[in-house]
Amino acid sequence: MTVRTMSSAQVGAASVRDGLGRVVETARTIDEGHVADYIPELSHADPDLVGMSLVSVLGHRYDAGDAEARFTIQSISKPFVYALVHARLGREALHRRVGFEPSGEPFNAISLDDAGRPANPMINAGAIMVSALVDGATPASRFDVVLDGLSRFAGRALSVDEAVHASEADTGHRNRALASLMRSTGLLPREVDDATDVYFRQCAVEVTAGDLAVMGATLANDGVNPITGERVTDPESAQDTLSLMGSCGMYDRSGEWGVTVGFPAKSGVGGGIVAVKPGQFGVGTFAPPLDAAGNSARGVAMLRRLSEEYGGHLLAHPSAPASPIADVVEDAGTDAVLLRLRGELDFVAVEQVLHEIDRIEATASGVAVLTVDLTDVTRITGVARQLLGEAVDRTRGSARQILTIGPDR
Ligand code: GLN
């Protein structure tokens, strides 16, 4: 006899977890790439680890494979520190020191414009600039701000892998060279060693795929950590960060990523990738061997499959928009028409409503009052509210009026 021990809640969660588990198991069969060794300490990573975690904007978490294995965040720190500095300085002030443009070059390229401004914050030069803009008098106090911010994104107190930090601090000459070039043009506001010290430490922060999923879900959720409920950054900073992850997060493979996966992501040479479906979920993957572009080969494969299976591509859309019109009730006796709406009213939904209003008016010339019932509308966007409001105003005082009814519209 089979004894069933699962509660129905676990059965529900298991179906998502099993889906991720299959993605992880398929990825294990991919034999491609090499563990990073230009930072000597990274070469000790176990190449066979493969993990994945997904956290929804409702704060539900699903793990598969080695989702609890620890590794250093490396370049995946870049978007999160960018979001934190963006929240303090704002888009314009930050943009004066770091650009918005994909470099089309590897992560450690010398991608600076004539003024010495790095192309974007997802490559090393840009990230060194961004962490130099963190508030604080000393490198130690600036790093405290960074570590506290990354921890709030992850919803737990993160710490530094000291061995990896020491290893990069010993060998990070190219990053010091990038900082020196930016210092020479006057754009880098700190001494070279002060700037790279904070940057090397932020790259050595230890995380798991689960942490990355929570961090990604926080960006997906307009800057509010869906597990702790804490606002970590503001919606505009989260949106700008996701835009730059979308265009620059996978270095010189960002264009291909946009076509094949289609949602914002950021990779790190520690083997992690964070990916974000805005408004839906964050995903973290971990698998140390890297492809030629420095992105986790198995991580790329896992996210490509996830995007295909979960309909993740942001530019994929259903063929026809859902109709917001639940019912049209015409009362011949009173010349009144009731238009009952439901669900979410965004631009394309309200455009259907306005079109329907015109149709009713054109066909039923006797309509005196047209009542739009919003009782079952769950959400109304700014543009929808404005357009519907303008239509109502236009009929005010005339013989044929539009009225709206419903809770607080
Ligand atoms: N700390 C690494 C470096 O600066 C980060 C690079 C990466 O993850 N792509 O080289």
CSV table of C-alpha atoms and ligand atoms in Angstrom, one decimal:
chain,number,residue,atom,x,y,z
A,1,MET,CA,0.0,0.0,0.0
A,2,THR,CA,1.2,3.5,-0.8
A,3,VAL,CA,1.2,5.9,2.1
A,4,ARG,CA,0.8,9.4,1.0
A,5,THR,CA,2.5,11.8,3.4
A,6,MET,CA,2.3,15.0,1.3
A,7,SER,CA,-0.2,17.6,2.2
A,8,SER,CA,-2.1,19.2,-0.7
A,9,ALA,CA,0.0,22.4,-0.3
A,10,GLN,CA,3.2,20.4,-0.9
A,11,VAL,CA,1.8,18.8,-3.9
A,12,GLY,CA,1.2,22.2,-5.4
A,13,ALA,CA,4.7,23.4,-4.6
A,14,ALA,CA,6.2,20.1,-5.9
A,15,SER,CA,4.9,20.7,-9.4
A,16,VAL,CA,6.9,23.9,-9.7
A,17,ARG,CA,9.9,22.4,-7.9
A,18,ASP,CA,9.8,19.3,-10.2
A,19,GLY,CA,9.8,21.5,-13.3
A,20,LEU,CA,12.9,23.3,-12.0
A,21,GLY,CA,14.5,19.9,-11.1
A,22,ARG,CA,14.1,18.7,-14.7
A,23,VAL,CA,15.8,21.9,-15.9
A,24,VAL,CA,18.7,21.3,-13.5
A,25,GLU,CA,19.1,17.6,-14.4
A,26,THR,CA,19.2,18.4,-18.1
A,27,ALA,CA,21.8,21.1,-17.4
A,28,ARG,CA,24.0,18.5,-15.6
A,29,THR,CA,24.5,16.7,-18.9
A,30,ILE,CA,26.0,19.8,-20.6
A,31,ASP,CA,29.7,19.5,-20.6
A,32,GLU,CA,31.0,22.9,-21.6
A,33,GLY,CA,33.1,25.7,-20.2
A,34,HIS,CA,35.8,26.1,-17.6
A,35,VAL,CA,35.9,27.3,-14.0
A,36,ALA,CA,37.4,30.8,-13.8
A,37,ASP,CA,41.0,30.8,-12.6
A,38,TYR,CA,42.2,34.3,-13.3
A,39,ILE,CA,41.2,35.0,-9.7
A,40,PRO,CA,43.2,32.0,-8.4
A,41,GLU,CA,40.9,31.2,-5.4
A,42,LEU,CA,37.9,30.7,-7.8
A,43,SER,CA,39.6,27.7,-9.4
A,44,HIS,CA,38.8,25.6,-6.4
A,45,ALA,CA,35.0,25.7,-7.2
A,46,ASP,CA,33.4,22.3,-7.7
A,47,PRO,CA,32.6,22.2,-11.4
A,48,ASP,CA,29.8,19.6,-10.9
A,49,LEU,CA,27.5,21.8,-8.7
A,50,VAL,CA,24.3,22.8,-10.4
A,51,GLY,CA,21.5,24.7,-8.6
A,52,MET,CA,18.6,26.8,-9.3
A,53,SER,CA,16.0,28.7,-7.3
A,54,LEU,CA,12.9,30.7,-8.2
A,55,VAL,CA,11.2,33.2,-5.9
A,56,SER,CA,7.8,34.7,-7.0
A,57,VAL,CA,6.8,38.3,-6.2
A,58,LEU,CA,4.5,36.8,-3.7
A,59,GLY,CA,7.5,35.5,-1.8
A,60,HIS,CA,7.1,31.8,-2.6
A,61,ARG,CA,10.5,30.0,-3.1
A,62,TYR,CA,11.3,26.9,-5.0
A,63,ASP,CA,14.7,25.2,-5.0
A,64,ALA,CA,16.3,22.6,-7.2
A,65,GLY,CA,19.7,20.9,-7.2
A,66,ASP,CA,22.5,22.7,-5.3
A,67,ALA,CA,20.5,25.8,-4.6
A,68,GLU,CA,22.1,26.1,-1.1
A,69,ALA,CA,25.7,25.9,-2.4
A,70,ARG,CA,27.8,29.0,-1.6
A,71,PHE,CA,29.8,31.0,-4.1
A,72,THR,CA,30.9,34.5,-4.5
A,73,ILE,CA,28.5,37.0,-6.1
A,74,GLN,CA,31.2,38.7,-8.3
A,75,SER,CA,29.6,40.8,-11.1
A,76,ILE,CA,26.1,40.0,-10.0
A,77,SER,CA,26.7,42.6,-7.3
A,78,LYS,CA,26.8,45.2,-10.0
A,79,PRO,CA,23.1,45.7,-10.7
A,80,PHE,CA,22.2,45.7,-7.0
A,81,VAL,CA,24.8,48.3,-6.0
A,82,TYR,CA,23.7,50.3,-9.0
A,83,ALA,CA,20.1,50.2,-7.7
A,84,LEU,CA,21.2,51.3,-4.2
A,85,VAL,CA,23.3,54.2,-5.5
A,86,HIS,CA,20.5,55.1,-8.0
A,87,ALA,CA,18.1,55.4,-5.1
A,88,ARG,CA,20.4,57.9,-3.4
A,89,LEU,CA,21.6,60.0,-6.3
A,90,GLY,CA,18.8,59.6,-8.9
A,91,ARG,CA,19.1,58.8,-12.6
A,92,GLU,CA,20.6,62.0,-13.9
A,93,ALA,CA,23.4,62.5,-11.3
A,94,LEU,CA,24.4,58.9,-11.7
A,95,HIS,CA,24.3,59.1,-15.5
A,96,ARG,CA,26.9,61.9,-15.5
A,97,ARG,CA,29.4,59.3,-14.3
A,98,VAL,CA,28.3,56.0,-15.9
A,99,GLY,CA,26.6,55.5,-19.3
A,100,PHE,CA,23.6,53.5,-20.4
A,101,GLU,CA,25.1,51.9,-23.6
A,102,PRO,CA,26.0,48.2,-24.1
A,103,SER,CA,29.7,48.0,-24.8
A,104,GLY,CA,29.6,44.9,-27.0
A,105,GLU,CA,32.9,44.0,-25.3
A,106,PRO,CA,34.0,41.6,-22.5
A,107,PHE,CA,33.4,42.5,-18.9
A,108,ASN,CA,36.9,43.8,-18.2
A,109,ALA,CA,37.3,45.9,-21.4
A,110,ILE,CA,38.4,49.5,-21.4
A,111,SER,CA,35.1,50.8,-22.4
A,112,LEU,CA,35.3,54.5,-21.6
A,113,ASP,CA,34.1,57.4,-23.7
A,114,ASP,CA,36.1,60.6,-24.4
A,115,ALA,CA,35.3,62.0,-21.0
A,116,GLY,CA,36.5,58.8,-19.3
A,117,ARG,CA,32.9,57.7,-18.5
A,118,PRO,CA,32.4,53.9,-18.5
A,119,ALA,CA,29.9,52.6,-21.1
A,120,ASN,CA,27.5,51.1,-18.5
A,121,PRO,CA,27.4,49.9,-14.9
A,122,MET,CA,27.4,46.1,-15.7
A,123,ILE,CA,31.0,46.0,-16.9
A,124,ASN,CA,33.9,46.3,-14.5
A,125,ALA,CA,34.8,50.0,-15.2
A,126,GLY,CA,31.2,51.1,-14.6
A,127,ALA,CA,30.8,49.0,-11.5
A,128,ILE,CA,34.0,50.4,-10.0
A,129,MET,CA,32.7,53.9,-10.6
A,130,VAL,CA,29.3,53.0,-9.1
A,131,SER,CA,30.7,51.6,-5.9
A,132,ALA,CA,33.0,54.7,-5.6
A,133,LEU,CA,29.7,56.7,-5.5
A,134,VAL,CA,28.4,54.9,-2.4
A,135,ASP,CA,28.1,57.3,0.5
A,136,GLY,CA,30.8,57.1,3.2
A,137,ALA,CA,34.0,58.7,4.2
A,138,THR,CA,36.2,55.6,4.2
A,139,PRO,CA,36.3,52.4,2.1
A,140,ALA,CA,35.3,50.5,5.2
A,141,SER,CA,32.2,52.6,5.8
A,142,ARG,CA,31.2,52.5,2.1
A,143,PHE,CA,31.6,48.7,2.1
A,144,ASP,CA,29.3,48.5,5.2
A,145,VAL,CA,26.7,50.4,3.2
A,146,VAL,CA,27.1,47.9,0.2
A,147,LEU,CA,27.0,44.8,2.4
A,148,ASP,CA,24.0,46.1,4.3
A,149,GLY,CA,22.2,46.9,1.0
A,150,LEU,CA,23.0,43.5,-0.6
A,151,SER,CA,21.9,41.8,2.6
A,152,ARG,CA,18.5,43.6,2.5
A,153,PHE,CA,18.1,42.5,-1.2
A,154,ALA,CA,18.8,38.9,-0.1
A,155,GLY,CA,16.8,39.1,3.1
A,156,ARG,CA,19.6,37.8,5.3
A,157,ALA,CA,22.9,38.9,6.6
A,158,LEU,CA,25.5,38.2,3.9
A,159,SER,CA,29.3,37.9,4.5
A,160,VAL,CA,32.6,38.1,2.6
A,161,ASP,CA,34.6,35.1,1.5
A,162,GLU,CA,37.9,36.4,2.7
A,163,ALA,CA,40.1,34.0,0.7
A,164,VAL,CA,38.5,35.1,-2.6
A,165,HIS,CA,38.7,38.7,-1.6
A,166,ALA,CA,42.4,38.4,-0.8
A,167,SER,CA,43.0,36.5,-4.1
A,168,GLU,CA,41.4,39.2,-6.2
A,169,ALA,CA,43.0,42.0,-4.3
A,170,ASP,CA,46.4,40.3,-5.0
A,171,THR,CA,45.8,39.9,-8.7
A,172,GLY,CA,43.3,42.6,-9.8
A,173,HIS,CA,45.7,44.7,-11.7
A,174,ARG,CA,43.5,45.2,-14.7
A,175,ASN,CA,40.7,46.6,-12.5
A,176,ARG,CA,43.2,49.0,-10.8
A,177,ALA,CA,44.2,50.0,-14.3
A,178,LEU,CA,40.6,50.8,-15.2
A,179,ALA,CA,40.2,52.8,-12.0
A,180,SER,CA,43.5,54.7,-12.8
A,181,LEU,CA,42.2,55.6,-16.2
A,182,MET,CA,38.9,56.9,-14.8
A,183,ARG,CA,40.9,58.7,-12.0
A,184,SER,CA,43.1,60.4,-14.7
A,185,THR,CA,40.1,62.1,-16.3
A,186,GLY,CA,38.9,63.3,-12.9
A,187,LEU,CA,35.6,61.3,-13.1
A,188,LEU,CA,36.4,58.8,-10.4
A,189,PRO,CA,35.8,60.5,-7.1
A,190,ARG,CA,38.1,58.3,-5.0
A,191,GLU,CA,41.7,57.2,-4.9
A,192,VAL,CA,42.3,54.2,-7.0
A,193,ASP,CA,43.0,51.7,-4.2
A,194,ASP,CA,40.0,53.1,-2.1
A,195,ALA,CA,37.7,52.5,-5.1
A,196,THR,CA,39.0,49.0,-6.0
A,197,ASP,CA,39.0,47.9,-2.3
A,198,VAL,CA,35.3,48.4,-2.0
A,199,TYR,CA,34.7,46.8,-5.5
A,200,PHE,CA,36.8,43.7,-4.7
A,201,ARG,CA,35.0,43.2,-1.4
A,202,GLN,CA,31.6,43.5,-3.0
A,203,CYS,CA,32.5,40.9,-5.6
A,204,ALA,CA,33.6,38.5,-2.8
A,205,VAL,CA,30.2,38.5,-1.0
A,206,GLU,CA,29.1,35.0,-0.6
A,207,VAL,CA,25.6,34.0,-1.8
A,208,THR,CA,23.5,30.9,-2.9
A,209,ALA,CA,21.3,30.5,-5.9
A,210,GLY,CA,18.4,31.0,-3.4
A,211,ASP,CA,19.8,34.3,-2.3
A,212,LEU,CA,20.1,35.5,-5.9
A,213,ALA,CA,16.5,34.4,-6.5
A,214,VAL,CA,15.3,36.6,-3.6
A,215,MET,CA,17.5,39.5,-4.8
A,216,GLY,CA,16.1,39.2,-8.3
A,217,ALA,CA,12.5,38.9,-7.0
A,218,THR,CA,13.1,42.2,-5.1
A,219,LEU,CA,13.9,43.9,-8.4
A,220,ALA,CA,10.9,42.1,-10.0
A,221,ASN,CA,8.7,43.5,-7.2
A,222,ASP,CA,9.6,47.2,-7.8
A,223,GLY,CA,12.3,47.2,-5.1
A,224,VAL,CA,10.3,45.5,-2.2
A,225,ASN,CA,11.8,42.3,-0.9
A,226,PRO,CA,8.8,39.9,-1.2
A,227,ILE,CA,10.0,37.7,1.7
A,228,THR,CA,10.9,40.4,4.3
A,229,GLY,CA,8.5,43.0,3.0
A,230,GLU,CA,11.2,45.6,3.2
A,231,ARG,CA,11.5,48.3,0.5
A,232,VAL,CA,15.2,48.1,-0.5
A,233,THR,CA,15.1,50.5,-3.5
A,234,ASP,CA,12.6,52.7,-5.2
A,235,PRO,CA,10.6,51.6,-8.3
A,236,GLU,CA,12.4,53.9,-10.7
A,237,SER,CA,15.8,52.6,-9.6
A,238,ALA,CA,14.6,49.0,-9.9
A,239,GLN,CA,13.3,49.7,-13.4
A,240,ASP,CA,16.5,51.4,-14.6
A,241,THR,CA,18.5,48.6,-13.2
A,242,LEU,CA,16.5,46.0,-15.0
A,243,SER,CA,16.7,48.0,-18.2
A,244,LEU,CA,20.5,48.0,-18.0
A,245,MET,CA,20.6,44.3,-17.1
A,246,GLY,CA,18.4,43.7,-20.2
A,247,SER,CA,20.8,45.5,-22.5
A,248,CYS,CA,24.2,44.9,-20.9
A,249,GLY,CA,23.9,42.2,-18.2
A,250,MET,CA,25.4,39.3,-20.3
A,251,TYR,CA,28.4,41.4,-21.6
A,252,ASP,CA,29.0,40.8,-25.3
A,253,ARG,CA,26.3,38.1,-25.4
A,254,SER,CA,23.6,40.5,-24.3
A,255,GLY,CA,22.1,40.8,-27.8
A,256,GLU,CA,21.9,37.0,-28.2
A,257,TRP,CA,20.5,36.8,-24.7
A,258,GLY,CA,17.7,39.3,-25.5
A,259,VAL,CA,16.7,37.1,-28.5
A,260,THR,CA,16.9,33.6,-26.9
A,261,VAL,CA,15.9,34.3,-23.3
A,262,GLY,CA,14.3,37.7,-23.3
A,263,PHE,CA,14.4,38.8,-19.7
A,264,PRO,CA,16.9,40.9,-17.8
A,265,ALA,CA,19.8,39.0,-16.2
A,266,LYS,CA,23.3,39.4,-14.8
A,267,SER,CA,26.1,36.9,-14.6
A,268,GLY,CA,29.2,36.6,-12.5
A,269,VAL,CA,32.5,34.7,-12.9
A,270,GLY,CA,31.7,32.8,-9.6
A,271,GLY,CA,29.2,30.8,-11.7
A,272,GLY,CA,26.0,32.5,-10.7
A,273,ILE,CA,23.4,34.2,-12.8
A,274,VAL,CA,20.4,36.2,-11.6
A,275,ALA,CA,17.4,36.7,-14.0
A,276,VAL,CA,14.3,38.6,-13.5
A,277,LYS,CA,10.8,38.5,-14.9
A,278,PRO,CA,9.4,41.9,-13.9
A,279,GLY,CA,6.2,41.6,-11.9
A,280,GLN,CA,6.5,37.8,-11.7
A,281,PHE,CA,9.7,36.3,-10.3
A,282,GLY,CA,13.4,36.3,-9.8
A,283,VAL,CA,15.6,33.3,-10.6
A,284,GLY,CA,19.1,32.4,-9.3
A,285,THR,CA,21.3,29.8,-11.0
A,286,PHE,CA,24.7,28.4,-10.0
A,287,ALA,CA,27.0,26.2,-12.1
A,288,PRO,CA,30.7,27.2,-12.1
A,289,PRO,CA,32.1,26.4,-15.6
A,290,LEU,CA,32.0,29.5,-17.7
A,291,ASP,CA,31.6,29.9,-21.5
A,292,ALA,CA,33.9,32.1,-23.6
A,293,ALA,CA,32.0,35.2,-22.7
A,294,GLY,CA,32.4,34.5,-18.9
A,295,ASN,CA,28.8,33.5,-18.4
A,296,SER,CA,28.0,30.2,-16.6
A,297,ALA,CA,27.4,27.7,-19.5
A,298,ARG,CA,24.9,25.6,-17.6
A,299,GLY,CA,23.2,28.7,-16.2
A,300,VAL,CA,22.7,30.1,-19.6
A,301,ALA,CA,21.2,26.7,-20.7
A,302,MET,CA,18.9,26.6,-17.7
A,303,LEU,CA,17.6,30.1,-18.2
A,304,ARG,CA,17.0,29.5,-21.9
A,305,ARG,CA,15.0,26.4,-21.1
A,306,LEU,CA,13.1,28.2,-18.3
A,307,SER,CA,12.2,31.0,-20.7
A,308,GLU,CA,10.9,28.6,-23.3
A,309,GLU,CA,8.9,26.5,-20.8
A,310,TYR,CA,7.5,29.3,-18.6
A,311,GLY,CA,6.9,31.7,-21.5
A,312,GLY,CA,9.4,34.1,-20.1
A,313,HIS,CA,10.3,36.2,-23.1
A,314,LEU,CA,9.2,39.8,-22.3
A,315,LEU,CA,8.4,40.5,-25.9
A,316,ALA,CA,6.2,37.5,-26.3
A,317,HIS,CA,2.5,38.4,-25.9
A,318,PRO,CA,-0.8,36.7,-26.2
A,319,SER,CA,-2.4,37.1,-29.6
A,320,ALA,CA,-5.5,39.0,-28.5
A,321,PRO,CA,-5.9,41.1,-25.4
A,322,ALA,CA,-8.5,40.0,-22.8
A,323,SER,CA,-11.8,41.8,-23.1
A,324,PRO,CA,-12.6,44.0,-20.0
A,325,ILE,CA,-16.3,44.0,-21.0
A,326,ALA,CA,-18.3,41.5,-19.0
A,327,ASP,CA,-21.7,42.5,-20.1
A,328,VAL,CA,-23.7,45.1,-22.0
A,329,VAL,CA,-27.3,45.5,-20.7
A,330,GLU,CA,-29.6,47.6,-22.9
A,331,ASP,CA,-32.9,48.6,-21.3
A,332,ALA,CA,-35.3,49.5,-24.2
A,333,GLY,CA,-37.8,51.0,-21.7
A,334,THR,CA,-35.6,53.6,-20.3
A,335,ASP,CA,-33.1,54.1,-23.1
A,336,ALA,CA,-30.4,53.3,-20.5
A,337,VAL,CA,-27.3,51.1,-21.2
A,338,LEU,CA,-25.2,49.5,-18.5
A,339,LEU,CA,-21.7,48.5,-19.5
A,340,ARG,CA,-20.2,46.2,-16.9
A,341,LEU,CA,-16.4,45.9,-16.8
A,342,ARG,CA,-14.1,43.5,-15.1
A,343,GLY,CA,-10.5,42.8,-14.4
A,344,GLU,CA,-7.6,45.1,-15.1
A,345,LEU,CA,-8.0,48.3,-17.0
A,346,ASP,CA,-4.8,49.3,-18.8
A,347,PHE,CA,-4.4,51.3,-22.0
A,348,VAL,CA,-5.5,48.6,-24.4
A,349,ALA,CA,-8.4,47.5,-22.2
A,350,VAL,CA,-9.8,51.1,-21.8
A,351,GLU,CA,-9.3,51.6,-25.5
A,352,GLN,CA,-11.7,48.7,-26.1
A,353,VAL,CA,-14.2,50.2,-23.6
A,354,LEU,CA,-14.1,53.6,-25.4
A,355,HIS,CA,-14.5,51.9,-28.7
A,356,GLU,CA,-17.6,50.0,-27.3
A,357,ILE,CA,-19.0,53.3,-26.0
A,358,ASP,CA,-18.8,54.8,-29.5
A,359,ARG,CA,-20.4,51.7,-30.9
A,360,ILE,CA,-23.4,51.8,-28.4
A,361,GLU,CA,-23.9,55.5,-29.1
A,362,ALA,CA,-23.8,55.1,-32.9
A,363,THR,CA,-26.2,52.2,-32.9
A,364,ALA,CA,-28.7,53.1,-30.2
A,365,SER,CA,-29.4,56.7,-30.9
A,366,GLY,CA,-31.9,56.9,-28.1
A,367,VAL,CA,-29.3,56.2,-25.3
A,368,ALA,CA,-29.8,58.9,-22.7
A,369,VAL,CA,-27.6,57.5,-19.9
A,370,LEU,CA,-24.7,55.1,-20.4
A,371,THR,CA,-23.6,53.7,-17.0
A,372,VAL,CA,-20.1,52.2,-16.8
A,373,ASP,CA,-20.0,49.8,-13.9
A,374,LEU,CA,-16.5,49.4,-12.4
A,375,THR,CA,-17.4,47.3,-9.5
A,376,ASP,CA,-15.6,44.2,-10.8
A,377,VAL,CA,-12.5,46.1,-12.0
A,378,THR,CA,-9.5,44.9,-10.0
A,379,ARG,CA,-7.0,47.5,-11.1
A,380,ILE,CA,-7.0,50.7,-13.2
A,381,THR,CA,-3.8,52.2,-14.5
A,382,GLY,CA,-3.2,56.0,-14.6
A,383,VAL,CA,-3.7,56.2,-18.4
A,384,ALA,CA,-6.9,54.2,-18.3
A,385,ARG,CA,-8.3,56.4,-15.5
A,386,GLN,CA,-7.4,59.5,-17.4
A,387,LEU,CA,-8.9,58.4,-20.7
A,388,LEU,CA,-12.1,57.1,-19.2
A,389,GLY,CA,-12.4,60.3,-17.1
A,390,GLU,CA,-12.0,62.5,-20.1
A,391,ALA,CA,-14.8,60.6,-21.9
A,392,VAL,CA,-17.1,61.0,-18.9
A,393,ASP,CA,-16.3,64.7,-18.7
A,394,ARG,CA,-16.9,65.2,-22.4
A,395,THR,CA,-20.6,64.1,-22.0
A,396,ARG,CA,-21.2,66.1,-18.7
A,397,GLY,CA,-24.2,68.4,-19.0
A,398,SER,CA,-25.2,67.0,-22.4
A,399,ALA,CA,-28.4,65.1,-23.0
A,400,ARG,CA,-26.5,61.8,-23.4
A,401,GLN,CA,-24.3,61.3,-20.4
A,402,ILE,CA,-21.8,58.7,-19.3
A,403,LEU,CA,-21.8,57.9,-15.6
A,404,THR,CA,-19.4,55.6,-13.8
A,405,ILE,CA,-20.3,53.6,-10.8
A,406,GLY,CA,-18.1,51.3,-8.6
A,407,PRO,CA,-16.0,51.5,-5.5
A,408,ASP,CA,-14.0,54.7,-5.3
A,409,ARG,CA,-13.3,55.3,-9.0
B,1,GLN,N1,35.5,40.5,-9.6
B,1,GLN,C1,35.5,40.1,-11.0
B,1,GLN,C2,36.4,41.0,-11.7
B,1,GLN,O1,36.4,42.2,-11.5
B,1,GLN,C3,34.1,40.2,-11.5
B,1,GLN,C4,33.9,39.9,-13.0
B,1,GLN,C5,32.7,39.1,-13.3
B,1,GLN,O2,32.1,38.5,-12.5
B,1,GLN,N2,32.4,39.1,-14.6
B,1,GLN,O3,37.1,40.6,-12.6
